[in-house]
mmCIF file with all atom_site columns, C-alpha atoms in Angstrom:
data_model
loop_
_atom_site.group_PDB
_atom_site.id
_atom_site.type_symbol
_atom_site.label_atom_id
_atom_site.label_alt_id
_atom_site.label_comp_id
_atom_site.label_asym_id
_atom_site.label_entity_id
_atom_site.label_seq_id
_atom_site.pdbx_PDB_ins_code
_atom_site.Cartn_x
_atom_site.Cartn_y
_atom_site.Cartn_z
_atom_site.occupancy
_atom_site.B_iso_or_equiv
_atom_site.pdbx_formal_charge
_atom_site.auth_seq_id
_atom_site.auth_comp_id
_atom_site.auth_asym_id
_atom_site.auth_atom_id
_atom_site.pdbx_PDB_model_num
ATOM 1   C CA . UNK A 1 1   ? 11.023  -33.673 -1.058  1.00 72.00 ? 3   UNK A CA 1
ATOM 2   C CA . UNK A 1 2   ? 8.028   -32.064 -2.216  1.00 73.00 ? 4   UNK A CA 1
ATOM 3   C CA . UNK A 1 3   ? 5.538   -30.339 0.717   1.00 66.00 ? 5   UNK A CA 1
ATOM 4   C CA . UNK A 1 4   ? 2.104   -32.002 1.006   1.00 70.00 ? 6   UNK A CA 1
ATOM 5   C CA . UNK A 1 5   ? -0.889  -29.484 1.207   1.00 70.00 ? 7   UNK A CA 1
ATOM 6   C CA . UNK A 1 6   ? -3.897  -31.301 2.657   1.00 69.00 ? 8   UNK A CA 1
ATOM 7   C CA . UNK A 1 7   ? -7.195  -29.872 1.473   1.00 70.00 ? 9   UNK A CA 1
ATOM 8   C CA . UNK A 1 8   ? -10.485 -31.403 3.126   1.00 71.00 ? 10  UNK A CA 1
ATOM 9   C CA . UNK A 1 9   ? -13.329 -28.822 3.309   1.00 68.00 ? 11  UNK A CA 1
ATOM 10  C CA . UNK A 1 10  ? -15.739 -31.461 3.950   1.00 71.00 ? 12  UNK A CA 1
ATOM 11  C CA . UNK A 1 11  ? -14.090 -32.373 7.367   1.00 66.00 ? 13  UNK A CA 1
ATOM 12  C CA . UNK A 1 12  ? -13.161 -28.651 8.128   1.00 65.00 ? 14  UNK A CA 1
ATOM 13  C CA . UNK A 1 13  ? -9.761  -29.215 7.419   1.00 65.00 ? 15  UNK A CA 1
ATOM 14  C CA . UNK A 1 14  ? -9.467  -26.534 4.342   1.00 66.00 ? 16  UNK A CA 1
ATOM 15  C CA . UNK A 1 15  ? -6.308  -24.685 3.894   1.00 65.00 ? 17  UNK A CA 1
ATOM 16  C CA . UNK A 1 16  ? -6.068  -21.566 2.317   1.00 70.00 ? 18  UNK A CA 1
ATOM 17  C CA . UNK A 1 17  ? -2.808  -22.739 -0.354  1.00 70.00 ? 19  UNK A CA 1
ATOM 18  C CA . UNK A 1 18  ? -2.415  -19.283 -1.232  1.00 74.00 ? 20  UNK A CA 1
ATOM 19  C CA . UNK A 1 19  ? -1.631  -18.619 2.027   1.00 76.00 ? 21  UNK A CA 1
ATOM 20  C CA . UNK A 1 20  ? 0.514   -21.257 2.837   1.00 77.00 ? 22  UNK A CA 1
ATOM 21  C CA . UNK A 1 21  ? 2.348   -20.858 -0.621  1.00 79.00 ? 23  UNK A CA 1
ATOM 22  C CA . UNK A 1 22  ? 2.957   -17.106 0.735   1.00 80.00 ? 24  UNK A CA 1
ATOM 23  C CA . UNK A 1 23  ? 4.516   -18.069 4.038   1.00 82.00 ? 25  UNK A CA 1
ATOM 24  C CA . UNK A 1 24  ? 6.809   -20.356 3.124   1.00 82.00 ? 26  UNK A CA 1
ATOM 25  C CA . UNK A 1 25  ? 8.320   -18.076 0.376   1.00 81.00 ? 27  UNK A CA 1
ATOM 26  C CA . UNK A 1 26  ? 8.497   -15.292 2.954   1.00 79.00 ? 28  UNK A CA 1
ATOM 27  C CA . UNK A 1 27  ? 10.235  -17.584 5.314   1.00 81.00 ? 29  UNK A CA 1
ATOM 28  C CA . UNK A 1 28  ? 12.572  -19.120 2.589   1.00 82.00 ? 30  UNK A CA 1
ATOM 29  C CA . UNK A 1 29  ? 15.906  -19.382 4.408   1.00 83.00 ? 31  UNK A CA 1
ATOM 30  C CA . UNK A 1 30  ? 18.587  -16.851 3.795   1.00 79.00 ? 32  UNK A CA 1
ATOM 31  C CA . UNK A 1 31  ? 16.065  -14.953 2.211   1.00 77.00 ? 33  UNK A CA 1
ATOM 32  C CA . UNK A 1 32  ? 17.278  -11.043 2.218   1.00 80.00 ? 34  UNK A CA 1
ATOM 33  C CA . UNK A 1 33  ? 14.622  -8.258  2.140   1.00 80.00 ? 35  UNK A CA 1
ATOM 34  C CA . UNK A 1 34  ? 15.029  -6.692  -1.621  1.00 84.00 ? 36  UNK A CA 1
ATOM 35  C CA . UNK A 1 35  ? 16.651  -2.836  -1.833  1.00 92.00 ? 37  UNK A CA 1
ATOM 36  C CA . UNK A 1 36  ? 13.464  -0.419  -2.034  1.00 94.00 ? 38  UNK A CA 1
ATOM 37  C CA . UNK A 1 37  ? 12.972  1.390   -5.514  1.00 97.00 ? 39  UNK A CA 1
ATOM 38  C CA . UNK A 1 38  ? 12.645  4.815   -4.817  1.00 97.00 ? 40  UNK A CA 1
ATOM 39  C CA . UNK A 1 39  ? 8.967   6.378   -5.503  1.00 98.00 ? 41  UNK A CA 1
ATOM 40  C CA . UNK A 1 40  ? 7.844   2.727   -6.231  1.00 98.00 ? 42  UNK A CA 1
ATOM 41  C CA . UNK A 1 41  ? 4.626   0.882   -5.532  1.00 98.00 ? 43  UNK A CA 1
ATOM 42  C CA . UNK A 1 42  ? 2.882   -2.433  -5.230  1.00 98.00 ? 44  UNK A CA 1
ATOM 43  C CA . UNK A 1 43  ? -1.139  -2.003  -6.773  1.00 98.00 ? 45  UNK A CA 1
ATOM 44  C CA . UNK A 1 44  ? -3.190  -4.782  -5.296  1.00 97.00 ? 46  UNK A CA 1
ATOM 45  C CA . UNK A 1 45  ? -6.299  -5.932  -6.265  1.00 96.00 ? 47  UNK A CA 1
ATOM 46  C CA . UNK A 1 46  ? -6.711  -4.052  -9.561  1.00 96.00 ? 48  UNK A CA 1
ATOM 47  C CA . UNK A 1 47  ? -8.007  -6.172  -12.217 1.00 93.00 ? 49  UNK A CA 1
ATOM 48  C CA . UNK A 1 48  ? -5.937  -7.091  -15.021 1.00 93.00 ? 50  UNK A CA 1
ATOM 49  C CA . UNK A 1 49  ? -6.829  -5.880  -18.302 1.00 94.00 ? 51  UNK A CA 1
ATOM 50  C CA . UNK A 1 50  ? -6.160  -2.789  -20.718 1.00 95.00 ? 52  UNK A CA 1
ATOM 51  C CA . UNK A 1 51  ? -7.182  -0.646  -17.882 1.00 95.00 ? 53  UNK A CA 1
ATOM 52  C CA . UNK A 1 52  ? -4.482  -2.124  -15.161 1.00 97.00 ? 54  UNK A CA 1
ATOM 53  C CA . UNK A 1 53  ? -2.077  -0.873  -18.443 1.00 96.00 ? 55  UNK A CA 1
ATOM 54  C CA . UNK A 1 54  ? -3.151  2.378   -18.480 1.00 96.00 ? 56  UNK A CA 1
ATOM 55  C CA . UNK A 1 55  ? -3.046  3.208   -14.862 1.00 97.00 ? 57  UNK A CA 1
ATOM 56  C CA . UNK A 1 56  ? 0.418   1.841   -14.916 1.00 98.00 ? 58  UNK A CA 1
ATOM 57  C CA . UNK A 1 57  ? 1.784   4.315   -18.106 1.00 97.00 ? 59  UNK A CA 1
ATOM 58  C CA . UNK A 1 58  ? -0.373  7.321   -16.241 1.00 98.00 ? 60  UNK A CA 1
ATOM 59  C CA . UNK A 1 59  ? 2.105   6.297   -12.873 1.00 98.00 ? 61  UNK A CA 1
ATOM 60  C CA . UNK A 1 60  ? 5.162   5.642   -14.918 1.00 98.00 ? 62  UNK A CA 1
ATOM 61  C CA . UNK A 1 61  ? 4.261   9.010   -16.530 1.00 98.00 ? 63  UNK A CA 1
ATOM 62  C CA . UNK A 1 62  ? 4.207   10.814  -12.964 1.00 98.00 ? 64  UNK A CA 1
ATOM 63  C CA . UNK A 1 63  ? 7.443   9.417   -11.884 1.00 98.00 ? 65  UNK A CA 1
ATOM 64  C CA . UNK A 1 64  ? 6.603   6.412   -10.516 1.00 98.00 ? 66  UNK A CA 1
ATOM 65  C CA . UNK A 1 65  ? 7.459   2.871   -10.965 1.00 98.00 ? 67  UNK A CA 1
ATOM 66  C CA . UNK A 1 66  ? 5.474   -0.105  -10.466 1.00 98.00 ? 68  UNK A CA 1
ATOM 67  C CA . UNK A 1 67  ? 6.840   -2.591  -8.582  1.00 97.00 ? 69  UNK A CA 1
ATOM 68  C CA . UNK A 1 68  ? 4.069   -5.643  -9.001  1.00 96.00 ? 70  UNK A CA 1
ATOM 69  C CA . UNK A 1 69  ? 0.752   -5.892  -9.726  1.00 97.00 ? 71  UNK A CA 1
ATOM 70  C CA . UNK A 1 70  ? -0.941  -8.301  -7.814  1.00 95.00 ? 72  UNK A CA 1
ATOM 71  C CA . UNK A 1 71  ? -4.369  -9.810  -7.108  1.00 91.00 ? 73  UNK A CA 1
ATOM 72  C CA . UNK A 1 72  ? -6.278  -11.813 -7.630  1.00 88.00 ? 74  UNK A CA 1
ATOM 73  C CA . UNK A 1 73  ? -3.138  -13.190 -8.583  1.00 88.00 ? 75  UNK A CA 1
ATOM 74  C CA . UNK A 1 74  ? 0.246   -13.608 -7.995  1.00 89.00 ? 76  UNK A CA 1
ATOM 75  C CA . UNK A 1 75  ? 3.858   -15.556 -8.726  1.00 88.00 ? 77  UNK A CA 1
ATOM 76  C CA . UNK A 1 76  ? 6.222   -16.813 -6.528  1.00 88.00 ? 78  UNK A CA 1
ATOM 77  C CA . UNK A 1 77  ? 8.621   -14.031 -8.279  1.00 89.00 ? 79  UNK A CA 1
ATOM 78  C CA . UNK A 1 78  ? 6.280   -11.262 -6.935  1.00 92.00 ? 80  UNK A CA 1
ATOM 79  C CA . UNK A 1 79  ? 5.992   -12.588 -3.510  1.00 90.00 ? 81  UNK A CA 1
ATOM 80  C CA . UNK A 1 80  ? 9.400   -12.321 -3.136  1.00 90.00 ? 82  UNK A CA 1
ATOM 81  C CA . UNK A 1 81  ? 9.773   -8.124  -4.299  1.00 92.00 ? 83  UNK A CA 1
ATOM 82  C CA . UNK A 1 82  ? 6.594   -6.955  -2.829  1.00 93.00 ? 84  UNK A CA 1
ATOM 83  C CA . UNK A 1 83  ? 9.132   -5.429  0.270   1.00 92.00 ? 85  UNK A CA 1
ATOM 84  C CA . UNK A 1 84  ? 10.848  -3.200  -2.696  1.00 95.00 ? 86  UNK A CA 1
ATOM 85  C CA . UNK A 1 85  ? 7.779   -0.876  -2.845  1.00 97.00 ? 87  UNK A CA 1
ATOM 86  C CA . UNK A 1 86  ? 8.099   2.057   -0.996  1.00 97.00 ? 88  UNK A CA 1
ATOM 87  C CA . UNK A 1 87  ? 4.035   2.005   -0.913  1.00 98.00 ? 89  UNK A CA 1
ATOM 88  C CA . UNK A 1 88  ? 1.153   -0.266  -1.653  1.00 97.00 ? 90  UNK A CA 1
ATOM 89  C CA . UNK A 1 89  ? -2.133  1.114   -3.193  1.00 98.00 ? 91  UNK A CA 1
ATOM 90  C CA . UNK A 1 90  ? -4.937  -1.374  -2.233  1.00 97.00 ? 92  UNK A CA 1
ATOM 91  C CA . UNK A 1 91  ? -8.455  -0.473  -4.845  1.00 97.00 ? 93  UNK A CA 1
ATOM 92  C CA . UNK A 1 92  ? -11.084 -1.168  -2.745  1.00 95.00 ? 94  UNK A CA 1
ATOM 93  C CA . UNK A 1 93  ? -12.971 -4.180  -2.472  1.00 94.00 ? 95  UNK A CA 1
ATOM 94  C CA . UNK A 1 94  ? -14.960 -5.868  0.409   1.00 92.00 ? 96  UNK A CA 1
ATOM 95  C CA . UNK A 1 95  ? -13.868 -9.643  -1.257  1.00 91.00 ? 97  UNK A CA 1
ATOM 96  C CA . UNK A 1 96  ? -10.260 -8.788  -0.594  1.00 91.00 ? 98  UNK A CA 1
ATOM 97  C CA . UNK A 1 97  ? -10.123 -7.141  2.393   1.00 91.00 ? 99  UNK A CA 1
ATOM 98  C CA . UNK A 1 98  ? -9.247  -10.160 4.514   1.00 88.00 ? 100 UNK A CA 1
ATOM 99  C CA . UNK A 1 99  ? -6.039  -10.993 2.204   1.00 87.00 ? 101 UNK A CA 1
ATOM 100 C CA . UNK A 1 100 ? -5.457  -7.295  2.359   1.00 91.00 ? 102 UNK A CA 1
ATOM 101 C CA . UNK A 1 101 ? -5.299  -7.209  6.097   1.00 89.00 ? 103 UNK A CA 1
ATOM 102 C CA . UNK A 1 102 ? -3.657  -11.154 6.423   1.00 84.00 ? 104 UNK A CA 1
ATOM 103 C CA . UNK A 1 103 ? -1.646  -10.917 4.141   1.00 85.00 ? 105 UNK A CA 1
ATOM 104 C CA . UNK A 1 104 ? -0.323  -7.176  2.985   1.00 88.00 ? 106 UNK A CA 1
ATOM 105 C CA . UNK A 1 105 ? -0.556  -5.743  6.364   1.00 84.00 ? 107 UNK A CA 1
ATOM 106 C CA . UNK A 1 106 ? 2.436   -8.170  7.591   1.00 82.00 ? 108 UNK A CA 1
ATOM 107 C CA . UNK A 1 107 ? 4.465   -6.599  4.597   1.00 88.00 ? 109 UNK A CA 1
ATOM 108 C CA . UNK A 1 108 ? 6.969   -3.579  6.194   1.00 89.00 ? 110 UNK A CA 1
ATOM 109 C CA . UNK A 1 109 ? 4.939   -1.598  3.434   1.00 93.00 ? 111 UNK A CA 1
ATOM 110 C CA . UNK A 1 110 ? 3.105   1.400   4.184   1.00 94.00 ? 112 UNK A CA 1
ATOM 111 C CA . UNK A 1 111 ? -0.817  0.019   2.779   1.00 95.00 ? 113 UNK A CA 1
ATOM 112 C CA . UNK A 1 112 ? -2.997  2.809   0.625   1.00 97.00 ? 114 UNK A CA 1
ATOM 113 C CA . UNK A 1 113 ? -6.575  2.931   -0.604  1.00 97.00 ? 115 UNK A CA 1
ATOM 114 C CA . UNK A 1 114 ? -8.009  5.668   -2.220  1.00 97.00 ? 116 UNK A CA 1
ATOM 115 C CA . UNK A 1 115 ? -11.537 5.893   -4.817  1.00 96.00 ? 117 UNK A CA 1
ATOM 116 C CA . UNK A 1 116 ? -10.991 3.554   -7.500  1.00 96.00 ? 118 UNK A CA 1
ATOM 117 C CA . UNK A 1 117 ? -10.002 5.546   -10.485 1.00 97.00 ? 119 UNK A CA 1
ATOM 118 C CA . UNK A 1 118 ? -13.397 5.336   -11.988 1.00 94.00 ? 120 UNK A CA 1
ATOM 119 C CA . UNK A 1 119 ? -14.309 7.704   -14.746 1.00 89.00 ? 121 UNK A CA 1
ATOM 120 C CA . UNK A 1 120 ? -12.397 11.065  -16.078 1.00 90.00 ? 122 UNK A CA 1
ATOM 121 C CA . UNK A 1 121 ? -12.676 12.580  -12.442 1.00 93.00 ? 123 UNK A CA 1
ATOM 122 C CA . UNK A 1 122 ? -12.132 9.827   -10.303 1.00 96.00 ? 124 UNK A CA 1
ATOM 123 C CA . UNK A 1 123 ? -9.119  8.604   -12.729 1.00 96.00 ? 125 UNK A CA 1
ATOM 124 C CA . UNK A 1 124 ? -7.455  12.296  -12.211 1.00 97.00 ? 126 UNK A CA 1
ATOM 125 C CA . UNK A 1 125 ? -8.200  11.889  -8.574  1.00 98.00 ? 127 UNK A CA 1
ATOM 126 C CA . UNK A 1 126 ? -6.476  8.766   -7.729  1.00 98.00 ? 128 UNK A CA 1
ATOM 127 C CA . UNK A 1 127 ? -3.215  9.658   -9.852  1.00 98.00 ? 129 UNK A CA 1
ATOM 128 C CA . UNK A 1 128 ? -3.272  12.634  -8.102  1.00 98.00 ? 130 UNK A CA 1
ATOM 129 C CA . UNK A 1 129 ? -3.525  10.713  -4.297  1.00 98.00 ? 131 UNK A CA 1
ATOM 130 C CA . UNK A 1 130 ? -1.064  8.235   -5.567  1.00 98.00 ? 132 UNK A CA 1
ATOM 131 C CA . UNK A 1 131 ? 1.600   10.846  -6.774  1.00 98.00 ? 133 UNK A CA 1
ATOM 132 C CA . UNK A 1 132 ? 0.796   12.872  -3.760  1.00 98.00 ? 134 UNK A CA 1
ATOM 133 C CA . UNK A 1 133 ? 2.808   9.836   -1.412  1.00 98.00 ? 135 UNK A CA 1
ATOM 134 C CA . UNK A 1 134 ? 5.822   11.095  -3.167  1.00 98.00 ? 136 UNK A CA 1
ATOM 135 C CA . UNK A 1 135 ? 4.602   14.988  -3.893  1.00 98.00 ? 137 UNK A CA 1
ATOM 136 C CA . UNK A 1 136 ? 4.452   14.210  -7.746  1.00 98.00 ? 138 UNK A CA 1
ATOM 137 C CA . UNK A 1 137 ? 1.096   16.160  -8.007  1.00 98.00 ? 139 UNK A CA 1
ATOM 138 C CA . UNK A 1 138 ? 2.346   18.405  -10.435 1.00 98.00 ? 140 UNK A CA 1
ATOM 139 C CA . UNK A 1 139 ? 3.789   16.085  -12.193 1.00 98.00 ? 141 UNK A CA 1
ATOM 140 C CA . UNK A 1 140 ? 0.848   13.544  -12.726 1.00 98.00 ? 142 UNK A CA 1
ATOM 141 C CA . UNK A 1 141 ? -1.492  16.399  -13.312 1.00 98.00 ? 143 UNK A CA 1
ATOM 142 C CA . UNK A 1 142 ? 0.494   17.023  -16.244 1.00 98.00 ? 144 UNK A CA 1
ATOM 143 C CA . UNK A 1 143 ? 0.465   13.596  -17.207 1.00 98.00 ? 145 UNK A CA 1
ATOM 144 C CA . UNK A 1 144 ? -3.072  13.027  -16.669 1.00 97.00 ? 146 UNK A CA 1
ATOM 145 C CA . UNK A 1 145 ? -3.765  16.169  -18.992 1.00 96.00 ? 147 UNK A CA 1
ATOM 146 C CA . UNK A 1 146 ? -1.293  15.017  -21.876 1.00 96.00 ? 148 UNK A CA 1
ATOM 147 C CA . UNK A 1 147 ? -3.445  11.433  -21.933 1.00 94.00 ? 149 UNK A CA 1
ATOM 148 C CA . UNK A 1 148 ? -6.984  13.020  -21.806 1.00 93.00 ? 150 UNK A CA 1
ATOM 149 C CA . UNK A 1 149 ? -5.933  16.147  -24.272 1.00 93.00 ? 151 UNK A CA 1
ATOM 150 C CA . UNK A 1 150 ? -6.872  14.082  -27.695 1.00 93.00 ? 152 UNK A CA 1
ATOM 151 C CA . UNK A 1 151 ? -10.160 13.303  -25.984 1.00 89.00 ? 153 UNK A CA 1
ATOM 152 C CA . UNK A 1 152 ? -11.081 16.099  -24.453 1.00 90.00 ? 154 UNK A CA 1
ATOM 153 C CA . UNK A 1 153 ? -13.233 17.601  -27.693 1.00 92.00 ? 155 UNK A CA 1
ATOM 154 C CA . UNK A 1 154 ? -15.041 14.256  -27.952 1.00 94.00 ? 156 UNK A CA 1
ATOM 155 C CA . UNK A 1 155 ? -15.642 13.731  -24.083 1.00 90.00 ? 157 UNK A CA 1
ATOM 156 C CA . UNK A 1 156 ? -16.952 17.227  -23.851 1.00 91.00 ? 158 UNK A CA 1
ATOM 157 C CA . UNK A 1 157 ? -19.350 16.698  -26.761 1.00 95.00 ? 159 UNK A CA 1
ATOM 158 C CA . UNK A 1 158 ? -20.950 13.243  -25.630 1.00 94.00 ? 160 UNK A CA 1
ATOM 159 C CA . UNK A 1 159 ? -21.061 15.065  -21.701 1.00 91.00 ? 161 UNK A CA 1
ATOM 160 C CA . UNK A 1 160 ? -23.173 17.217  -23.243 1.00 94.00 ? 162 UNK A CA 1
ATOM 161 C CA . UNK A 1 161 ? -25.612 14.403  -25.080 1.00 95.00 ? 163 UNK A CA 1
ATOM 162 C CA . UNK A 1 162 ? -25.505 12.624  -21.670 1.00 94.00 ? 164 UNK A CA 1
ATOM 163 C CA . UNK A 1 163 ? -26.480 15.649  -19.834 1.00 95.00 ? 165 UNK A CA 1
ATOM 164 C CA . UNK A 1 164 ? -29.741 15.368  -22.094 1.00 94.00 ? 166 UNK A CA 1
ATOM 165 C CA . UNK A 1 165 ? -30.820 12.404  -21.233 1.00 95.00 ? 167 UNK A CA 1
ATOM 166 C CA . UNK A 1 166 ? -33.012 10.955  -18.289 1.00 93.00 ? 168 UNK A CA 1
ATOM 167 C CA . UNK A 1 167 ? -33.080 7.654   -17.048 1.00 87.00 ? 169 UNK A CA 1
ATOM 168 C CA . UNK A 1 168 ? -35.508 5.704   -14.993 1.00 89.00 ? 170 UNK A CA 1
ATOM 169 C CA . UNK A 1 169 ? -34.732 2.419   -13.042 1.00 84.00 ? 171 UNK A CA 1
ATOM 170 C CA . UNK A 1 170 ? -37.135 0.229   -11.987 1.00 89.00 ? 172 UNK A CA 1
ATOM 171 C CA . UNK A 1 171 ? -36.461 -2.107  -9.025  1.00 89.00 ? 173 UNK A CA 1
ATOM 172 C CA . UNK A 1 172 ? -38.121 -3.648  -5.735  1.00 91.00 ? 174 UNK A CA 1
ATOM 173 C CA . UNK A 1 173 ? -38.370 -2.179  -2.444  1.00 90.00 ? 175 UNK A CA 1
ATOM 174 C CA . UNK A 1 174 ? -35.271 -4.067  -1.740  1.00 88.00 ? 176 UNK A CA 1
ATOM 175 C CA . UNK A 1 175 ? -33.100 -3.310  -3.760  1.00 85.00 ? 177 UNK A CA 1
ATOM 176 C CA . UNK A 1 176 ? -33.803 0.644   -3.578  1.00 84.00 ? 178 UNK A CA 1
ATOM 177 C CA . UNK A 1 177 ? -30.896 1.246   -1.300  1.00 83.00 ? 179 UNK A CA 1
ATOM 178 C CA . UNK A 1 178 ? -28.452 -0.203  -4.027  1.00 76.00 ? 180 UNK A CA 1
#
């Protein structure tokens, strides 16, 4: 009563048992699409970590919920109430894009990517996009501002001793472009 998966890369026969795992829980008989949560959203492909944690108080904080996190992993439990979203934000990265588009672009959930929320700037930037699905910009502005306002004096400060200092990298024609 248990399915068989049947791996054999050497003979070309690989299966992806992500995938397959995927399907058949989307195709689970009697299985009913789950109610969506209003201003909700699925983030895919953002590292777990402390960071994941604080873009997900910074949403909460705007009015959002988070549905799921997912990527690069994800339970059966999640599989099943990615459909409650009302959007998905994808961060971007070339590794994922094929699950992205095989597997979150079958999902009747409208798919998002904006500039990671790297640094002060780019952080503000993408809570701002985000938000701005559900016109919360006010709103995570002001969020955004009550996280970075015990900060602020210290950020400024080593800006400045940044701002001071020059750096040189050395590398190979080749790797120039990078």
């Amino acid at each position: 009563g248990v399915p068989l998966i049947y791996n054999d890369c050497a003979g070309g026969r690989d299966a992806d048992v992500g995938r397959i795992l995927f399907d058949k829980i989307r195709a689970e008989p009697g299985r009913a699409r789950p109610k969506k949560i209003p201003r909700s959203v699925n983030l895919v492909g953002f590292p777990e970590g402390e960071a994941l944690g604080e873009l997900v108080a910074l949403l909460e904080r705007s009015g959002l919920t988070v549905n799921a996190a997912v990527m690069p992993a994800m339970t059966p439990e999640q599989a099943r109430g990615l459909d409650a979203a009302q959007a998905q934000i994808f961060m971007p990265n070339a590794a994922y894009a094929k699950v992205y588009k095989e597997i979150f672009s079958a999902l009747p959930v409208l798919g998002h990517t904006f500039e990671p929320p790297y640094g002060m700037e780019g952080t503000r930037l993408w809570l701002r996009s985000v938000a701005g699905l559900f016109k919360l910009e006010a709103a995570a502005e002001k969020a955004f501002a009550a996280e970075f306002a015990p900060w602020s004096g210290h950020w400024d400060a080593l800006r400045r001793r940044a701002l001071a200092l020059k750096f040189a990298f050395v590398v190979d024609r080749a790797e120039l472009p990078r």
